[in-house]
Short mmCIF file of C-alpha atoms and ligand atoms in Angstrom, two decimals:
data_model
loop_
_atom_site.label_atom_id
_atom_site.label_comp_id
_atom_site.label_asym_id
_atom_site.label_seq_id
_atom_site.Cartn_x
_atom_site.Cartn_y
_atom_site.Cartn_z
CA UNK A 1 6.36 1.64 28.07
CA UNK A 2 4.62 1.18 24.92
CA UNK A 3 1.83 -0.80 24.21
CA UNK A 4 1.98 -3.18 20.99
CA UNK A 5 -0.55 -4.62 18.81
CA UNK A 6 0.99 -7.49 16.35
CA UNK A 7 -1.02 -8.93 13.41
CA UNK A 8 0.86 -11.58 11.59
CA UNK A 9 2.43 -12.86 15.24
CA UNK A 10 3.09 -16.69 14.22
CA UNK A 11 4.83 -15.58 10.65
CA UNK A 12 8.61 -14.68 10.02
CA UNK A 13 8.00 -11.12 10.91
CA UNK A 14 5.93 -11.50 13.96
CA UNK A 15 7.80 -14.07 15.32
CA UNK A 16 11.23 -11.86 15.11
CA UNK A 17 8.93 -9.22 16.71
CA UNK A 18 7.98 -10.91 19.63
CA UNK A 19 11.54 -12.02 19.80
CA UNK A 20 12.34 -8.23 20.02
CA UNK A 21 9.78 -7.44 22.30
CA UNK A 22 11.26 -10.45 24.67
CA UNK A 23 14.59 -8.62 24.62
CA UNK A 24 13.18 -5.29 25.96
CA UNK A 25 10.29 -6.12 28.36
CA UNK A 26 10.71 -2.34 29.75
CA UNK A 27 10.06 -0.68 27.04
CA UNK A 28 7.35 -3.08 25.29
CA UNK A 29 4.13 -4.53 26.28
CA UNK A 30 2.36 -7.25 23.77
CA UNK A 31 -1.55 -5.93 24.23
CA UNK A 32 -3.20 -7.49 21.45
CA UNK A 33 -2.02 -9.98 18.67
CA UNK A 34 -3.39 -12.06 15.30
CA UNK A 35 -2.38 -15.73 15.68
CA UNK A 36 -2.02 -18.46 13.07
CA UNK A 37 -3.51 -22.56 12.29
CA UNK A 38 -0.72 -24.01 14.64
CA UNK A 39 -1.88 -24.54 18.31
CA UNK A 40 1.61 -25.05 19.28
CA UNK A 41 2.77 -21.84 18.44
CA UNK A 42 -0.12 -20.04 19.80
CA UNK A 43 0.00 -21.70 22.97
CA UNK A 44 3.85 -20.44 22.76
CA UNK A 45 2.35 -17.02 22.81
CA UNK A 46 -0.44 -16.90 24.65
CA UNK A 47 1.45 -18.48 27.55
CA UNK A 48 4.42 -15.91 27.68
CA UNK A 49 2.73 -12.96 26.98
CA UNK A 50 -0.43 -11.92 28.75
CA UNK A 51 -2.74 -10.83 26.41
CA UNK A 52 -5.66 -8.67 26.49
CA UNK A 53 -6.72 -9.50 23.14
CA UNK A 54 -6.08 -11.99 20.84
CA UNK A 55 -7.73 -13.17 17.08
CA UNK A 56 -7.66 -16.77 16.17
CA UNK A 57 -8.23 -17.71 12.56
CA UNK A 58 -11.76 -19.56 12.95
CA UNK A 59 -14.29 -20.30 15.99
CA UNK A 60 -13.95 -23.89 16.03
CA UNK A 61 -11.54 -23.99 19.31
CA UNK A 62 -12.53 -20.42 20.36
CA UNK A 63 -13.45 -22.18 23.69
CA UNK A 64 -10.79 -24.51 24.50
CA UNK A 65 -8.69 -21.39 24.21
CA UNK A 66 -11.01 -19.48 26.50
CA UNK A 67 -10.96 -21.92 29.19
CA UNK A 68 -7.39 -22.24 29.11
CA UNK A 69 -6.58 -18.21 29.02
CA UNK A 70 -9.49 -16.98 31.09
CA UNK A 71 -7.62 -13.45 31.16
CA UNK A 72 -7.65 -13.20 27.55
CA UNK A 73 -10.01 -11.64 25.24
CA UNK A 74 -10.30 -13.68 22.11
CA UNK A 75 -11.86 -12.93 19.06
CA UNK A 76 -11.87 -14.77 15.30
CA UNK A 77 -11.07 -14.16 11.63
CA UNK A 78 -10.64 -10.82 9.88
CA UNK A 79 -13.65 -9.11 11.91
CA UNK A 80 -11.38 -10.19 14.30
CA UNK A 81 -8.35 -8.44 12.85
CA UNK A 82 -10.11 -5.21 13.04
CA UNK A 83 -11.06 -5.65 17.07
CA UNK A 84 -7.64 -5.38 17.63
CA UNK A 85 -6.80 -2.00 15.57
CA UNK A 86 -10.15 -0.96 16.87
CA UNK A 87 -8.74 -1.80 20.86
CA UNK A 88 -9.05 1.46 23.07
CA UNK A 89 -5.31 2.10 24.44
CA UNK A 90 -3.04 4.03 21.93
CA UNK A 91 0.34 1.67 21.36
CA UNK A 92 2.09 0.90 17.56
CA UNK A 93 0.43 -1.67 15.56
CA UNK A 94 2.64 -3.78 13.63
CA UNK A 95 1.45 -4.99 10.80
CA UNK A 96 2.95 -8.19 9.29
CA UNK A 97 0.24 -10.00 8.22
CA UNK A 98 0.51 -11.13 4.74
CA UNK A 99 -1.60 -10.03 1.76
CA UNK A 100 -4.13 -7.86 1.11
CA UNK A 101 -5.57 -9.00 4.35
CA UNK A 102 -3.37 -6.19 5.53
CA UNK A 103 -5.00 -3.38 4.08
CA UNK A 104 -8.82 -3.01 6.26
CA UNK A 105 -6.60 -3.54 9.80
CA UNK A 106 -3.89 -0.79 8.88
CA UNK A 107 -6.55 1.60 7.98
CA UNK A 108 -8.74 0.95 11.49
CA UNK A 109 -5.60 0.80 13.54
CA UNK A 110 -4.98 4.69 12.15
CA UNK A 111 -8.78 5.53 12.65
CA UNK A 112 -8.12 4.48 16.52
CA UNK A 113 -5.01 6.61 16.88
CA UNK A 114 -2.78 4.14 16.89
CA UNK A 115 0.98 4.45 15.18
CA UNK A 116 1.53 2.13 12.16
CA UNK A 117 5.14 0.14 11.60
CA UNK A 118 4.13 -1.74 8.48
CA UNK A 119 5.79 -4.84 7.30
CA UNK A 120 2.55 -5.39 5.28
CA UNK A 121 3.75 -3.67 1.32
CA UNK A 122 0.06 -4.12 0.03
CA UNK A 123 -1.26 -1.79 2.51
CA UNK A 124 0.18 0.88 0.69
CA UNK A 125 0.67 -0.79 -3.01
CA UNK A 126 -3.02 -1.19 -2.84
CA UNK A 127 -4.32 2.37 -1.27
CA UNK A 128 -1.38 4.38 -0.80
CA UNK A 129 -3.22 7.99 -1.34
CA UNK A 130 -5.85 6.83 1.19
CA UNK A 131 -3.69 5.59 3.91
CA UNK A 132 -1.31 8.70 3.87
CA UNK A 133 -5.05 10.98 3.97
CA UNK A 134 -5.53 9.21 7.12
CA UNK A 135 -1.82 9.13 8.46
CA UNK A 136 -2.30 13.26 7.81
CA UNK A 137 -5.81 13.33 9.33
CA UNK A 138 -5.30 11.45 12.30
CA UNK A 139 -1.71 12.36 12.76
CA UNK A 140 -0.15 9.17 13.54
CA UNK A 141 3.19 7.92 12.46
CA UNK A 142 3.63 5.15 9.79
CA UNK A 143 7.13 3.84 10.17
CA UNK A 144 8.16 1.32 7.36
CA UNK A 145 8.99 -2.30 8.55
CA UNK A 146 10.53 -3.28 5.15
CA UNK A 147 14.24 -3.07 5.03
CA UNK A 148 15.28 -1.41 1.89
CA UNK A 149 12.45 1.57 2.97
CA UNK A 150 13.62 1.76 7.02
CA UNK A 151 17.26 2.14 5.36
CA UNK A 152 15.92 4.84 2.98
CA UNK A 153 14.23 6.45 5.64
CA UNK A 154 17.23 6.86 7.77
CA UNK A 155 19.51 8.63 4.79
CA UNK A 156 16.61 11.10 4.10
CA UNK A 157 15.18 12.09 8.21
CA UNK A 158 16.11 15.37 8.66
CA UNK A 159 16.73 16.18 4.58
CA UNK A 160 14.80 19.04 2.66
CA UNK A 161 12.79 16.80 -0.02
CA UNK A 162 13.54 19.19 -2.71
CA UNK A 163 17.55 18.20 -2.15
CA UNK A 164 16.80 14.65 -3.38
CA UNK A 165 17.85 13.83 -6.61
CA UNK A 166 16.93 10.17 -6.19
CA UNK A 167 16.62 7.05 -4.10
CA UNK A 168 17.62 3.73 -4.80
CA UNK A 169 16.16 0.58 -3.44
CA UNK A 170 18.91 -2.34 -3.76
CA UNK A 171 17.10 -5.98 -4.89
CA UNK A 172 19.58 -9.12 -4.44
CA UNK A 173 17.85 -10.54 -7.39
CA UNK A 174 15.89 -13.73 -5.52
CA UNK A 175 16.64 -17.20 -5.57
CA UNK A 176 16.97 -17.79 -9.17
CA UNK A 177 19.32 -14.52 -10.45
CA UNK A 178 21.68 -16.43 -11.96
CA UNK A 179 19.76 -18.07 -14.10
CA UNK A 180 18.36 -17.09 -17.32
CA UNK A 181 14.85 -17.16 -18.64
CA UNK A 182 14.63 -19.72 -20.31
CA UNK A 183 15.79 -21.97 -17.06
CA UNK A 184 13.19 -20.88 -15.60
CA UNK A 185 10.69 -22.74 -17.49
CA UNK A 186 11.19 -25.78 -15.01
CA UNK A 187 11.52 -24.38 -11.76
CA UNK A 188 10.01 -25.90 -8.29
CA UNK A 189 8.15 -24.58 -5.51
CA UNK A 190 11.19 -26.00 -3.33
CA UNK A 191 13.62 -24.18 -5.58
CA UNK A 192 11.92 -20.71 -5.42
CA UNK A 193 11.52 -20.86 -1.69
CA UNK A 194 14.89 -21.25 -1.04
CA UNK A 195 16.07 -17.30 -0.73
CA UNK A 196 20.17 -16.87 -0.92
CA UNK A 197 20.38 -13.80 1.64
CA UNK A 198 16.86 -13.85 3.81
CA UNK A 199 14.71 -16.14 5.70
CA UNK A 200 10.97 -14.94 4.85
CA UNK A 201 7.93 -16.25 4.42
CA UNK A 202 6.02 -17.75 1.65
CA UNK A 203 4.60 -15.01 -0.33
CA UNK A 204 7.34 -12.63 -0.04
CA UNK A 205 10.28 -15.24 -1.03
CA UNK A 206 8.37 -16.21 -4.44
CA UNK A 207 7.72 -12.10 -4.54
CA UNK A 208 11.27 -12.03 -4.64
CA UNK A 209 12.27 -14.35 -7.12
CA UNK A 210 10.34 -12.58 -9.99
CA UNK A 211 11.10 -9.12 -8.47
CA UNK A 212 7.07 -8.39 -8.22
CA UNK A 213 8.31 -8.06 -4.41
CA UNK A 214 10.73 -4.91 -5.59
CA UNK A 215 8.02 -3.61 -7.60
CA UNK A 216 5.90 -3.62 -4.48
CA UNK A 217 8.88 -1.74 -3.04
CA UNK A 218 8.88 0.76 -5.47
CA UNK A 219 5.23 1.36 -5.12
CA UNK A 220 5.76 1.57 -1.27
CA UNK A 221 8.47 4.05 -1.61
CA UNK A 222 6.38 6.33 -3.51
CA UNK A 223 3.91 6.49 -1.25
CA UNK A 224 6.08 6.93 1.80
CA UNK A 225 8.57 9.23 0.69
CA UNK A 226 6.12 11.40 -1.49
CA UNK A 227 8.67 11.14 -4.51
CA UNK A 228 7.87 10.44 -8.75
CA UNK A 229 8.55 7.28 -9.48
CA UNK A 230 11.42 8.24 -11.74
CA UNK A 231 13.41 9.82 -8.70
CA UNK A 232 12.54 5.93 -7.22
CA UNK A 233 15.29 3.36 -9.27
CA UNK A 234 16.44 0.02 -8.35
CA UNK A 235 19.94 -1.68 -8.68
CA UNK A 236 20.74 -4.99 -8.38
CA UNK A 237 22.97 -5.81 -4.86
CA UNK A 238 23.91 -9.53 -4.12
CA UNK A 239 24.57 -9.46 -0.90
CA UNK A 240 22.24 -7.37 0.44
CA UNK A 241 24.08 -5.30 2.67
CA UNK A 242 23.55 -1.90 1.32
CA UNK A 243 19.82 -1.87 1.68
CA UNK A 244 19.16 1.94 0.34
CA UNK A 245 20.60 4.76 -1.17
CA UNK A 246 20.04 8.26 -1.65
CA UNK A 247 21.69 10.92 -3.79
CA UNK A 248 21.89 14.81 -3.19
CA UNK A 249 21.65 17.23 -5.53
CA UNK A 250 25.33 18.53 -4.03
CA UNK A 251 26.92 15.13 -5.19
CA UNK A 252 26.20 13.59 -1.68
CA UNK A 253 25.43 9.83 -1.19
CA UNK A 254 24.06 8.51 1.53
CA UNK A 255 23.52 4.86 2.35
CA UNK A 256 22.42 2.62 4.81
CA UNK A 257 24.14 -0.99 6.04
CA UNK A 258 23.40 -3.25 7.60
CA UNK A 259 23.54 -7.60 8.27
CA UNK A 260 20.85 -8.82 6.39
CA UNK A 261 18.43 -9.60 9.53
CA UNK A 262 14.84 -8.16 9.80
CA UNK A 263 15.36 -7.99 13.64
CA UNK A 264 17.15 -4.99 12.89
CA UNK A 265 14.24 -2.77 10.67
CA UNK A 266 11.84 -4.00 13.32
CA UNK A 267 13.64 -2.88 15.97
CA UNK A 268 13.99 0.71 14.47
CA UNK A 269 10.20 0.87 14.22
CA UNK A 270 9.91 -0.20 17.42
CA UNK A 271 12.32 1.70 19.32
CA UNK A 272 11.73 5.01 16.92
CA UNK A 273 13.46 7.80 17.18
CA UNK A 274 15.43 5.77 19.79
CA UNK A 275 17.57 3.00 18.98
CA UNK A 276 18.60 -0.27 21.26
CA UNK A 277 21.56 -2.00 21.09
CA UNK A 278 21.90 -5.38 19.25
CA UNK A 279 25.67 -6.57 19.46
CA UNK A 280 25.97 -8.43 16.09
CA UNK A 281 27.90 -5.69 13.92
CA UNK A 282 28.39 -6.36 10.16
CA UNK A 283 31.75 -6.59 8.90
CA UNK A 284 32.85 -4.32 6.07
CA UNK A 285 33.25 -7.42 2.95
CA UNK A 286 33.67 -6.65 -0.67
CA UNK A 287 30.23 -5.60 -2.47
CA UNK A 288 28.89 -5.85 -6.08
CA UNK A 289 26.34 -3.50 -7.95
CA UNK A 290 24.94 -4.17 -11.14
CA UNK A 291 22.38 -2.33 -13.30
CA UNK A 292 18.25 -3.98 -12.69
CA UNK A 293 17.45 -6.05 -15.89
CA UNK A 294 14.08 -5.21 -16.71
CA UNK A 295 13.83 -7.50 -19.59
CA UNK A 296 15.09 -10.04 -17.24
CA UNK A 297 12.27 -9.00 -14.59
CA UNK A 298 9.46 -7.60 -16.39
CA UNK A 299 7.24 -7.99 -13.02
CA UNK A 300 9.21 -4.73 -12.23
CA UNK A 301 8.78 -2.76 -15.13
CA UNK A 302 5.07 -3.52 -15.08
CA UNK A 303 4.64 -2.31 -11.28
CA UNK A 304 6.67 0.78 -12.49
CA UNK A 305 4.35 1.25 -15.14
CA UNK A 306 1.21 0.37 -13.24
CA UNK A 307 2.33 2.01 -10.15
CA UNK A 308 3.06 5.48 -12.46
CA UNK A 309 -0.52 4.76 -13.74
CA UNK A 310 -2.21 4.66 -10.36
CA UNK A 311 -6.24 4.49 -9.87
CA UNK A 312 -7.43 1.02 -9.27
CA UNK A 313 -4.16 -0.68 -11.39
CA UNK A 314 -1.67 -1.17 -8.59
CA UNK A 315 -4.87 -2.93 -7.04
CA UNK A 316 -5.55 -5.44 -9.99
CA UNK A 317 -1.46 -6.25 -10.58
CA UNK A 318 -1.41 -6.99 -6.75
CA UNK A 319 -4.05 -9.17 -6.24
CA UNK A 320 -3.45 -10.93 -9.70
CA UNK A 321 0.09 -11.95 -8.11
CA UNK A 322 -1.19 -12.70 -4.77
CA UNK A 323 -3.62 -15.27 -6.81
CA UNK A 324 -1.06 -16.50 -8.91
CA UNK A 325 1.40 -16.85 -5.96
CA UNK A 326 -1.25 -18.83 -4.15
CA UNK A 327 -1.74 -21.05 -7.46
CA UNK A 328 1.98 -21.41 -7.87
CA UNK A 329 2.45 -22.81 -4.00
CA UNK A 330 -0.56 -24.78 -4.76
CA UNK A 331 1.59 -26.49 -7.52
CA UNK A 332 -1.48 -25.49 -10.02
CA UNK A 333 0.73 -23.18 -12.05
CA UNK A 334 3.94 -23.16 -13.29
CA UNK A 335 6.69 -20.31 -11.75
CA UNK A 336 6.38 -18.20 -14.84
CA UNK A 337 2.67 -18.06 -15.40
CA UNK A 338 3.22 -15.97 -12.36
CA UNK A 339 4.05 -13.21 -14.73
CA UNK A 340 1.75 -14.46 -17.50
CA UNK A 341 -1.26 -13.95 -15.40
CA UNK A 342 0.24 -11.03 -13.61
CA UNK A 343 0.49 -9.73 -16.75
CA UNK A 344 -2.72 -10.75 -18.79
CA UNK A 345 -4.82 -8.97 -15.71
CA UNK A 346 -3.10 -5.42 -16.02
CA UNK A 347 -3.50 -5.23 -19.83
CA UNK A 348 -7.34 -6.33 -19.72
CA UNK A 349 -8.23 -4.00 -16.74
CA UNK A 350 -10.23 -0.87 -17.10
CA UNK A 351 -8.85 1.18 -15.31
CA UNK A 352 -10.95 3.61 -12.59
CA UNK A 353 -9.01 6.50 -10.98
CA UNK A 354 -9.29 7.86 -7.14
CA UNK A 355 -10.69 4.39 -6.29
CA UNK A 356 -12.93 4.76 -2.82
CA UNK A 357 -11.73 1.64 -0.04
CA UNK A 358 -14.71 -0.23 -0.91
CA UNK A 359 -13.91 -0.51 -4.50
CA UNK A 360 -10.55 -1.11 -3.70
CA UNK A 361 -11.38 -4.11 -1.33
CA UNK A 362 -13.93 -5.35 -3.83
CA UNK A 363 -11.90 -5.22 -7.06
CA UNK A 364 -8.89 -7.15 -5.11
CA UNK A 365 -11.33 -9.94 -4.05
CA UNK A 366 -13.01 -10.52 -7.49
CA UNK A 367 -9.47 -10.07 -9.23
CA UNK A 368 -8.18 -12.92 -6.89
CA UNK A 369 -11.19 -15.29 -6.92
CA UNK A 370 -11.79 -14.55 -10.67
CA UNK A 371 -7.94 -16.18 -10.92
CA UNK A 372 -8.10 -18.63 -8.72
CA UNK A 373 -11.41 -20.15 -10.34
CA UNK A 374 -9.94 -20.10 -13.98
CA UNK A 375 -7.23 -21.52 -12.88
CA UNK A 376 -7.49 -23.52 -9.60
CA UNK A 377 -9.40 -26.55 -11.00
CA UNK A 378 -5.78 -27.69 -13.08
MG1 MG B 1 12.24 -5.59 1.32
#
């Protein structure tokens, strides 16, 4: 039996993860989890798992969910969020929360032995070099929770790196690929949060719709896999289906399908190196490829810039989006200011290398608030 630990329970990932953990109640036990602002859905939680520890968002009902779950542990905020990676019984911490929230919990989980399946991309965007020095130093297991990277890890397990000739991370483009830029120039918060192949949340569907989210990927992939960035490339796949590629210096290709559900990376994670059995198969349908249009997305060509770059930079781009994002589904921005901002941030930034965590965590709060108080007051 293995003991979980889910931050990020009431989003779209944790909520397919609990659905998971339902499914197998042998082989999983929910210890600890971070809830969200609806009481409904906690109470949905709290009352079919039996939790030894669980983080609300703020102290003002602390007690009324004391008295009612007397067996439960319950502590508040992002202090909080690190009382659960800090909890004494090994088990996997999934991490979906959203944000760069994500980064202080992964790197505390580690530091308390625990294994990491990560759904949270700005963990590693952010402090990639630091989180695989503690992955080596405490020797835990990060297993990625992201779909394109759990299918790239699966064609290269078991491969000699130096065989690689490249990976390829497939991007269906977002909710707005067949449009050009300049129809963009009008686009609503509706409109980008309607994703044609996934159901996500928030953040990562906008993400998707300028391809910041794939440049996030890319990042990611560097940092897990340990390759340059230009043996990392991108292609654009509508349907999703063919989440990641890699190619052998003997002419080999191998890929990795699957239906587009995030049940099914989760439950890799999970279950790793085991697999359980989930009885919706995909059927083999006709599939399109197209080169990635960087002019198109220049969010991507920045991260592979910024991302090649390193230091403090991949820092700066990511909390400049996560501000913008926030402004955007605020309705204080436009959809491509997005980029503008994104953008404006990189090019003005100093750049420091071999950032410590504390200047990492500092520089991504006064990039964000810096942001959202130039341009929050519209
Ligand atoms: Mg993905």
């Amino acid at each position: 039996m293995k003991n979980i630990y889910l931050l990020g329970a009431t989003g779209s990932i944790g909520s397919q993860t609990l659905d998971i953990i339902l499914k197998q109640p042998k082989m999983f036990k929910l210890v600890g989890a971070s809830l969200g602002r609806d009481d409904k859905k906690n109470d949905h939680i709290l009352s079919q798992f039996n939790l030894e520890i669980a983080c609300l968002r703020s102290d003002q009902k602390k007690h009324l969910y004391e008295k009612k779950y007397p067996k439960t542990l319950f502590v508040v905020g992002d202090a909080g969020l690190i009382e659960i990676a800090k909890y004494p019984k090994p088990g996997i911490c999934v991490n979906a929360l959203s944000g760069s929230a994500g980064l202080y919990p992964t790197i505390e989980a580690i530091k308390h032995h625990k294994d990491i399946a990560l759904a949270n991309k700005e963990t590693l965007v952010m402090a990639g070099d630091l989180v695989n020095q503690y992955i080596n130093d405490y020797h835990v297991r990060l297993l990625p929770v992201d779909s394109e990277h759990a299918a790239i890890r699966q064609t290269i397990d078991h491969e000699d790196i130096d065989d690689i000739e490249k990976i390829v991370i497939t991007a269906s483009g977002g909710s707005f690929r067949d449009l050009s830029r300049e129809a963009l120039e009008d686009i609503t918060l509706e409109q980008a949060l309607s994703h044609p192949n996934w159901s996500m949340g928030p953040k990562v569907t906008i993400d998707s719709a300028t391809m910041m989210n794939k440049g996030l990927e890319v990042i990611e992939a560097h940092h897990l896999f340990k390759l340059p960035y230009r043996q990392i490339e991108t292609i654009l796949h509508q349907e999703s289906l063919v989440h990641g590629l890699t190619y052998f210096k003997d002419g080999t290709i191998k890929a990795s399908l699957g239906q587009n559900d995030m049940r099914i990376p989760i439950a890799y994670a999970l279950n790793y190196p085991k697999r359980s059995r989930n009885n919706q198969q995909m059927p083999l349908v006709d599939m399109h490829f197209k080169p990635m249009d960087f002019k198109r997305f220049p969010l991507l060509k920045l991260a592979y810039e910024v991302g090649e770059t390193g230091g403090l930079l991949p820092t700066v781009m990511n909390a400049a989006n996560e501000a913008a994002v926030k402004l955007f589904i605020e309705g204080k921005i436009k959809f491509l200011d997005i980029e503008n901002i994104v953008i404006d941030q990189v090019k003005s930034f100093q750049n420091i290398m071999n950032p410590s965590l504390e200047l990492i965590i500092q520089t991504d709060k006064d990039v964000q608030s810096s942001i959202i108080e130039a341009y929050g007051k519209r």
